[in-house]
Tab-separated table of C-alpha atoms in Angstrom:
chain	number	residue	atom	x	y	z
A	1276	MET	CA	0.000	0.000	0.000
A	1277	ALA	CA	3.044	2.278	0.097
A	1278	ASP	CA	2.363	3.673	-3.378
A	1279	LYS	CA	-1.316	4.394	-2.791
A	1280	GLU	CA	-2.328	7.929	-3.686
A	1281	GLU	CA	-3.557	10.225	-0.932
A	1282	PRO	CA	-7.358	10.126	-0.538
A	1283	GLN	CA	-9.453	12.896	-2.053
A	1284	LEU	CA	-11.962	15.049	-0.189
A	1285	TYR	CA	-15.692	14.642	-0.783
A	1286	LEU	CA	-17.876	17.346	0.774
A	1287	ILE	CA	-21.351	16.654	2.144
A	1288	THR	CA	-23.730	19.533	2.831
A	1289	PRO	CA	-25.419	19.901	6.223
A	1290	PRO	CA	-28.933	18.380	6.432
A	1291	GLU	CA	-30.339	21.880	6.891
A	1292	LEU	CA	-28.786	24.992	5.420
A	1293	ASP	CA	-29.429	28.688	4.990
A	1294	LEU	CA	-28.295	29.577	1.487
A	1295	SER	CA	-27.634	33.196	2.470
A	1296	THR	CA	-24.804	32.074	4.758
A	1297	PHE	CA	-23.908	28.609	3.497
A	1298	SER	CA	-23.045	29.774	-0.013
A	1299	GLU	CA	-20.212	31.954	1.311
A	1300	LYS	CA	-18.975	29.195	3.619
A	1301	LEU	CA	-18.911	26.789	0.706
A	1302	LYS	CA	-17.000	29.234	-1.501
A	1303	SER	CA	-14.423	29.784	1.238
A	1304	VAL	CA	-13.847	26.026	1.551
A	1305	LEU	CA	-13.588	25.564	-2.213
A	1306	ASP	CA	-11.157	28.493	-2.421
A	1307	ALA	CA	-8.939	26.939	0.231
A	1308	THR	CA	-8.976	23.219	-0.578
A	1309	GLU	CA	-9.167	20.933	-3.595
A	1310	ILE	CA	-12.473	19.055	-3.478
A	1311	ALA	CA	-13.324	16.067	-5.683
A	1312	CYS	CA	-17.095	15.973	-5.269
A	1313	LEU	CA	-19.917	17.730	-3.433
A	1314	ARG	CA	-23.047	15.955	-2.231
A	1315	LEU	CA	-26.333	17.730	-1.559
A	1316	SER	CA	-27.680	15.863	1.450
A	1317	LEU	CA	-30.746	17.660	2.814
A	1318	ALA	CA	-33.126	16.290	5.430
A	1319	THR	CA	-36.131	18.157	4.017
A	1320	ARG	CA	-38.637	16.589	1.643
A	1321	ASP	CA	-39.819	20.032	0.523
A	1322	GLU	CA	-39.201	19.956	-3.221
A	1323	ASP	CA	-38.985	23.736	-3.549
A	1324	LYS	CA	-36.284	23.956	-0.865
A	1325	ILE	CA	-34.319	21.150	-2.503
A	1326	LEU	CA	-34.603	22.773	-5.949
A	1327	ARG	CA	-33.426	26.182	-4.721
A	1328	ALA	CA	-30.537	24.687	-2.752
A	1329	ALA	CA	-29.498	22.441	-5.635
A	1330	ASP	CA	-29.542	25.311	-8.140
A	1331	ALA	CA	-27.378	27.513	-5.946
A	1332	ILE	CA	-24.929	24.808	-4.913
A	1333	ARG	CA	-24.542	23.366	-8.418
A	1334	GLU	CA	-23.690	26.810	-9.761
A	1335	ILE	CA	-21.017	27.339	-7.099
A	1336	ALA	CA	-19.556	23.835	-7.361
A	1337	HIS	CA	-19.406	23.826	-11.140
A	1338	SER	CA	-17.643	27.207	-11.128
A	1339	TYR	CA	-14.858	25.382	-9.246
A	1340	ASP	CA	-15.064	22.307	-11.521
A	1341	VAL	CA	-16.396	20.208	-8.645
A	1342	ALA	CA	-18.823	17.401	-9.520
A	1343	THR	CA	-22.161	17.585	-7.680
A	1344	VAL	CA	-24.451	14.720	-6.705
A	1345	ILE	CA	-27.685	14.595	-4.727
A	1346	ASP	CA	-28.917	12.102	-2.162
A	1347	THR	CA	-31.507	9.632	-3.468
A	1348	HIS	CA	-33.390	11.834	-5.957
A	1349	VAL	CA	-32.617	10.375	-9.387
A	1350	VAL	CA	-35.325	12.429	-11.114
A	1351	LEU	CA	-34.075	15.676	-9.580
A	1352	ALA	CA	-30.495	14.850	-10.530
A	1353	GLN	CA	-31.624	14.767	-14.155
A	1354	ARG	CA	-33.871	17.814	-13.962
A	1355	LEU	CA	-31.304	19.987	-12.220
A	1356	GLY	CA	-28.348	19.097	-14.413
A	1357	LEU	CA	-26.383	17.526	-11.559
A	1358	ASP	CA	-23.566	15.079	-12.167
A	1359	GLY	CA	-25.239	12.144	-10.479
A	1360	VAL	CA	-26.881	10.632	-7.449
A	1361	HIS	CA	-25.825	9.178	-4.101
A	1362	LEU	CA	-28.078	6.266	-3.162
A	1363	THR	CA	-28.689	5.343	0.458
A	1364	ASP	CA	-30.203	1.859	0.102
A	1365	GLY	CA	-27.110	-0.202	-0.605
A	1366	ALA	CA	-27.211	-2.007	-3.940
A	1367	ARG	CA	-30.988	-2.004	-4.419
A	1368	SER	CA	-31.377	1.060	-6.679
A	1369	VAL	CA	-28.025	1.109	-8.463
A	1370	ARG	CA	-29.106	-0.595	-11.701
A	1371	THR	CA	-32.236	1.557	-11.989
A	1372	ALA	CA	-30.313	4.765	-11.354
A	1373	ARG	CA	-27.646	3.801	-13.872
A	1374	LYS	CA	-30.306	3.050	-16.496
A	1375	GLU	CA	-32.069	6.379	-15.857
A	1376	LEU	CA	-28.976	8.585	-15.678
A	1377	GLY	CA	-26.764	6.893	-18.266
A	1378	ASP	CA	-23.171	5.750	-18.313
A	1379	ASP	CA	-21.615	9.182	-17.824
A	1380	ALA	CA	-23.426	10.026	-14.577
A	1381	ILE	CA	-21.944	9.420	-11.128
A	1382	VAL	CA	-23.839	6.747	-9.199
A	1383	GLY	CA	-22.661	6.222	-5.632
A	1384	SER	CA	-24.009	3.867	-3.005
A	1385	TYR	CA	-23.963	4.089	0.787
A	1386	CYS	CA	-23.668	0.567	2.159
A	1387	ALA	CA	-23.356	1.257	5.918
A	1388	GLN	CA	-21.115	-1.533	7.258
A	1389	SER	CA	-22.034	-4.234	4.737
A	1390	ARG	CA	-19.238	-5.685	2.620
A	1391	HIS	CA	-21.875	-7.782	0.830
A	1392	ASP	CA	-23.960	-4.736	-0.123
A	1393	GLY	CA	-20.822	-2.958	-1.259
A	1394	MET	CA	-19.798	-5.774	-3.565
A	1395	ASN	CA	-23.327	-6.018	-4.987
A	1396	ALA	CA	-23.425	-2.252	-5.572
A	1397	GLY	CA	-20.105	-2.384	-7.395
A	1398	GLU	CA	-21.269	-5.274	-9.566
A	1399	ALA	CA	-24.480	-3.375	-10.347
A	1400	GLY	CA	-22.499	-0.431	-11.705
A	1401	ALA	CA	-21.818	1.933	-8.786
A	1402	ASP	CA	-18.913	4.318	-9.364
A	1403	TYR	CA	-18.099	4.264	-5.665
A	1404	VAL	CA	-19.396	2.822	-2.415
A	1405	SER	CA	-19.327	4.524	0.958
A	1406	PHE	CA	-19.140	2.917	4.385
A	1407	GLY	CA	-19.832	4.493	7.757
A	1408	PRO	CA	-20.134	5.806	10.293
A	1409	VAL	CA	-16.486	5.352	11.166
A	1410	SER	CA	-16.930	6.292	14.811
A	1411	GLU	CA	-19.687	6.050	17.391
A	1412	THR	CA	-22.465	8.584	16.865
A	1413	ALA	CA	-25.691	9.302	18.698
A	1414	LEU	CA	-27.621	8.371	15.553
A	1415	GLY	CA	-28.333	4.872	14.274
A	1416	ASP	CA	-27.839	1.625	16.160
A	1417	GLY	CA	-24.234	2.143	17.218
A	1418	ALA	CA	-22.791	-0.026	14.426
A	1419	MET	CA	-19.550	1.250	12.909
A	1420	ALA	CA	-17.577	0.648	9.740
A	1421	GLU	CA	-14.328	-0.700	11.129
A	1422	PHE	CA	-10.781	-0.278	9.817
A	1423	GLU	CA	-10.726	-3.931	8.738
A	1424	LEU	CA	-13.597	-3.354	6.300
A	1425	PHE	CA	-11.695	-0.584	4.496
A	1426	GLU	CA	-8.456	-2.553	4.648
A	1427	TRP	CA	-10.090	-5.583	3.023
A	1428	TRP	CA	-11.934	-3.481	0.433
A	1429	SER	CA	-8.883	-1.513	-0.643
A	1430	SER	CA	-6.843	-4.682	-1.118
A	1431	MET	CA	-9.529	-6.767	-2.856
A	1432	ILE	CA	-11.941	-4.458	-4.722
A	1433	GLU	CA	-11.218	-1.894	-7.439
A	1434	VAL	CA	-14.377	0.189	-6.921
A	1435	PRO	CA	-13.392	3.372	-5.036
A	1436	VAL	CA	-14.480	3.596	-1.404
A	1437	VAL	CA	-15.561	6.570	0.733
A	1438	ALA	CA	-15.189	6.718	4.516
A	1439	GLU	CA	-17.800	8.951	6.132
A	1440	GLY	CA	-19.613	9.702	9.367
A	1441	GLY	CA	-17.931	10.833	12.577
A	1442	LEU	CA	-14.479	11.552	11.176
A	1443	THR	CA	-11.794	12.816	13.546
A	1444	ALA	CA	-8.144	13.617	12.920
A	1445	ASP	CA	-7.113	10.308	14.516
A	1446	ILE	CA	-9.540	8.292	12.374
A	1447	VAL	CA	-8.491	10.129	9.213
A	1448	ARG	CA	-4.862	9.325	10.015
A	1449	GLN	CA	-5.740	5.656	10.517
A	1450	LEU	CA	-7.898	5.274	7.399
A	1451	THR	CA	-5.762	7.299	4.951
A	1452	PRO	CA	-3.876	4.223	3.670
A	1453	VAL	CA	-7.077	2.232	3.040
A	1454	THR	CA	-9.674	4.620	1.597
A	1455	ASP	CA	-10.012	6.610	-1.625
A	1456	PHE	CA	-12.180	9.465	-0.325
A	1457	PHE	CA	-13.162	11.034	2.968
A	1458	GLY	CA	-16.790	12.195	3.065
A	1459	ILE	CA	-16.730	15.306	5.249
A	1460	GLY	CA	-19.850	17.180	6.328
A	1461	GLU	CA	-20.969	17.967	9.858
A	1462	GLU	CA	-17.350	17.651	11.000
A	1463	ILE	CA	-16.684	21.083	9.489
A	1464	TRP	CA	-20.053	22.802	8.958
A	1465	GLY	CA	-20.796	22.754	12.680
A	1466	GLU	CA	-17.599	24.681	13.389
A	1467	GLU	CA	-17.252	28.463	13.422
A	1468	ASP	CA	-14.551	28.293	10.741
A	1469	PRO	CA	-15.095	25.371	8.322
A	1470	VAL	CA	-11.837	26.087	6.472
A	1471	THR	CA	-9.748	25.653	9.627
A	1472	ALA	CA	-11.722	22.535	10.611
A	1473	LEU	CA	-11.166	20.988	7.193
A	1474	LYS	CA	-7.470	21.868	7.265
A	1475	ALA	CA	-7.084	19.974	10.544
A	1476	LEU	CA	-8.531	16.859	8.895
A	1477	SER	CA	-6.527	17.219	5.678
A	1478	ASP	CA	-3.335	17.807	7.688
A	1479	ALA	CA	-4.014	14.535	9.512
A	1480	MET	CA	-4.365	12.839	6.150
A	1481	ALA	CA	-1.092	14.305	4.914
A	1482	GLY	CA	0.688	13.198	8.058
A	1483	ALA	CA	-0.563	9.609	7.955
């Protein structure tokens, strides 16, 4: 693994955001750090809110040549001119999303802690799979994606893998040799200065 490239950064929006303030925060992060992909991950089911947020965020991200995907909503990904979709149901929707969006779109799949789901998603045509959370959080059932899962995946499977959920500097340092992307969201958006928070995580990655 000594010749493995350093992981790339994959930004995830907060579940709720105020465009009047978030847009500037996002620009400051994109100015400061190279980002591979941005995921719109809103908790709301209000279509108008999603449309307005997606329009604004796509425009910013594309001005920095950053690919933009949206959680779950295949139809909206098409309508809004986004680069793809991030599915949250393991391998179940990958083939359908790929058929709807075409070969050039990004189709990612969150597979929690399931190696089996990850392999199925990859076989179904996912461009990447993500596992998480990587540390204990107050949400969910307490299950975590352990180091061994990423270690096995990176040595056995060619489909790129994302580590997300509860990242800390120590965990980033540990997982840097065995993941392709770090999915970073609440870890920085909840801080007063997201740029400084992201730098602390990327410095840990560089020092791994």
